[in-house]
Amino acid sequence: MRLKLRGLRNALLRGPKVGFAVLALLAALLVWAEVAGSLRALRFLGSFGFIGLGVFRRVLETGLLVLSAGVTFSAVTTAISTLYLSEDLNFLLAQPVAAWRVFALKVGETFLAAGLVPTLLTWPVLYALGVFFAAPWWFYPLTTLVTVLLYALPVGLGALTAVLLMRLSPVSRVREVATGLGVVISAGLVYAVRALHPEQLVARAADPLQLGGVLRELSGGGNLSWPHGWAAESVWQAAHGSLHWGVWPLLGLSVLLGVAAPLLAGYAYQAGWARNLDSSRLRLDPAPRRPGAVQRRLARLGTGGLLAHKDLTLTLRDPTQWSQLLVLVALAAVYLVSIRSLPLPPIPSFRGLIGYLQLAFQGFVLAGVGVRLAFPALSTEGRAYWLLRTAPFTAAQLVQAKFLGLLPVMLTLSLTLALLSGLLLGLGTVTLLASVLIGVCNALSLTALGVGLGAALPRFTADNPAEIGFSPGGLLYIALALLLSLISVALLARPVLLSVTASQLYPGLSAFATVWGAGGLAGLLALTGLGTWGALRWGAARLDRLE
Amino acid sequence: MIEVQTFSKRFGRHVAVDALSFQVPAGQLFGLLGSNGAGKTTTIRALVGLTRPTSGQVRVAGFDVWQRPIEAKMAFGYIPDRPHLYGKLTGRETLRFVAGLRKMEGAEREIDRWLEYFRLSEFGNELTETYSHGMRQKLTIITALLPRPRVLIVDEPMVGLDPHAARQVRELFRAHADAGNTVLLTTHSLPLAEAVCDRLVVLDRGKVLGAGSMDELRNQTGVSLGSGGRGGVDGDSLERVFFRLIEEEQASQQQASQEQASQQQASQETPRVPV
């Protein structure tokens, strides 16, 4: 542990000071926004009495469910990476230290990798809750502990699952099995979020006959069958000065899993897993396998085609990479299902406006996908990057090839979301056209921004592509991508508003012929052109200077 | 074919290489020797475009690596000290990818030939993540030699190779130079350098301690056949020459620091003249 802490200290002392300062500033802003936002929401909802506070309580419970499910999703693959594939494991196990202690450290590392960010995101909200209710002093340590325990639980579970997988599944397939498990958990998360039916709650609250039932549900206790319910209830009761029993099963389970995981991992390791690691079966075949039709066709496109084929092959063969595509599909599916379930009144102008404003959320989905696909595009070259760096083409060609390789995926997703959501909501011609235009522009600029920023701030030493997006560069990408997509939506807002609210005055596509329409279109084109070109150029220049 | 002119590289205040100059003409095998941290790998990395010179110029086949990188990179093949490859590509796919990047014609036949040469034919369809270190090193050597480069730049080539492969590689480098190409290699293996290199540069902490052919280095250090040495290193071997150069450098540094210390002491003891 001391060795690890010393390593962290050295990394902080010798790392880029400006980068750390920017990161600290971003973190401080985020904490401030969380605390201020939570307090404001509590004051606002508090003005509606117990109903409003009940809503906050449900939101808190849902948030804890989503975050703990997210930790569970990543815990299995993270546990395999840290428990068995860490580079320092051989060194640590060769030292005169008990194996269970080494694996206890590794379980701790798994928690830091999978659960630290959700923990840090949760604390400010819960502390704000304590401040709002003027909670007793013990609320704060208890809340701190409950949050850690809540996220330690899936980490312990993930570590145990990793141990079981290592013993049961073929070693060469363990990552695939782990990814499959992650997909099942992801599907469960989608189901759980959808099972809450938030839109039905809104619809029922709008119905005077059902309002009484809603109020009873909101004022009653939460769901105490699952750990997130225990945690939410413990925090809520502690904020009001009483200790809830939910904290005890949370503590008991976490400690049990936290103790069991390193002990079993140590046993599994000693029982011969390490020996199996080196004995993957080869099917040696001296007959040369010639390039397939796809490879031959892509090779005719030159360097870009070669790179695209190489990236495609690597992605399809590496579960840690293709699982990112599954996340993409899951995100799009959740979004479209939620859009279809939106309870909107049958007023065309209202539907048109809501339909247009949801484009901002599409930008959010696209940014979520971009941070997993476009941003790591260069970093996934890993330590083999020297092969490209010493090859006869420029950094600009490399960045362009990555951009062109990813654009079809991002464009397909963006247009699918724009068109399907538009059709599901029954949008008018102008709004639908604006959606498609913004979809195309977002795909171009967000892909270029991801590839450009990823090229400017690459992480060639990351073990897992999933962790690349959680770097300071990844967070910067999300912030900039959201800003870009919001500006795009704002640029075409006026013509859409005119066509929706004054359709008689602006029939057909005539809203685009107004000064606002033409200006908006020109602005969108300029923003996309400059954003795409600028991001790629900047990324290539930075990559060229990289040593 | 390789020109390094007053090349210097600094990392912050640390000087990794200080005003290094040498030339390697076509048909010559040139060795860059030195202890750990001498600046060998930094020089190699500057030559292949992985690190930018702080000052000076590096040219390959007449092209400045940083001014005209495409032409320079078309001319050289590079073997790094650590064979990092794409683990999820097979050996054959890796070689096909490299051949494509360098726009090679008739690559398939050459790939088969090279895999056969290094006894890797059976493993050609396997992912490189299943390869041993030595097999990956062999594949990396093939990636460099496959396009028949006019200049071959090699950083520690023998790490992880079995004795048979090590001999093959030694013969390959010699044959490549004899065919009119240029080979620059860094190595810790003094017997290897002595066996294959036409000329040598010995570096220490970024400075050149000695340069020339084996005979020139022997003359420079005064090492001759039959003279005694420490640690069982006798005769006029490169090992002896190398240690003599290092010892001379250490002695001169020690002398310099002693002189500096005595000067400081003298200045402290000099009585101040009252004004």
CSV table of N, CA and C in Angstrom, one decimal, chain A residues 6 21 66 84 194 291 344 354 407 445:
chain,number,residue,atom,x,y,z
A,6,ARG,N,3.3,5.9,-2.7
A,6,ARG,CA,4.5,6.6,-3.1
A,6,ARG,C,4.4,6.8,-4.7
A,21,ALA,N,-4.1,21.3,-12.5
A,21,ALA,CA,-4.8,22.5,-12.1
A,21,ALA,C,-6.1,22.7,-12.8
A,66,VAL,N,-28.9,3.7,-10.3
A,66,VAL,CA,-28.2,3.8,-11.6
A,66,VAL,C,-26.7,3.8,-11.4
A,84,TYR,N,-6.0,-10.0,-11.8
A,84,TYR,CA,-5.2,-11.1,-12.5
A,84,TYR,C,-4.2,-10.6,-13.6
A,194,ARG,N,-36.2,1.4,-16.8
A,194,ARG,CA,-37.5,1.5,-17.4
A,194,ARG,C,-38.6,1.0,-16.5
A,291,PRO,N,-5.4,-12.6,-47.6
A,291,PRO,CA,-6.3,-11.6,-47.2
A,291,PRO,C,-7.7,-11.8,-47.8
A,344,LEU,N,-46.9,13.1,-24.2
A,344,LEU,CA,-47.1,14.5,-24.7
A,344,LEU,C,-48.5,14.7,-25.1
A,354,ILE,N,-41.0,20.4,-28.2
A,354,ILE,CA,-40.4,19.3,-27.4
A,354,ILE,C,-39.5,18.4,-28.2
A,407,LEU,N,-16.5,8.0,-38.7
A,407,LEU,CA,-17.6,8.9,-39.1
A,407,LEU,C,-18.8,8.1,-39.5
A,445,SER,N,-18.8,17.1,-36.3
A,445,SER,CA,-18.0,17.9,-35.3
A,445,SER,C,-17.7,17.1,-34.1
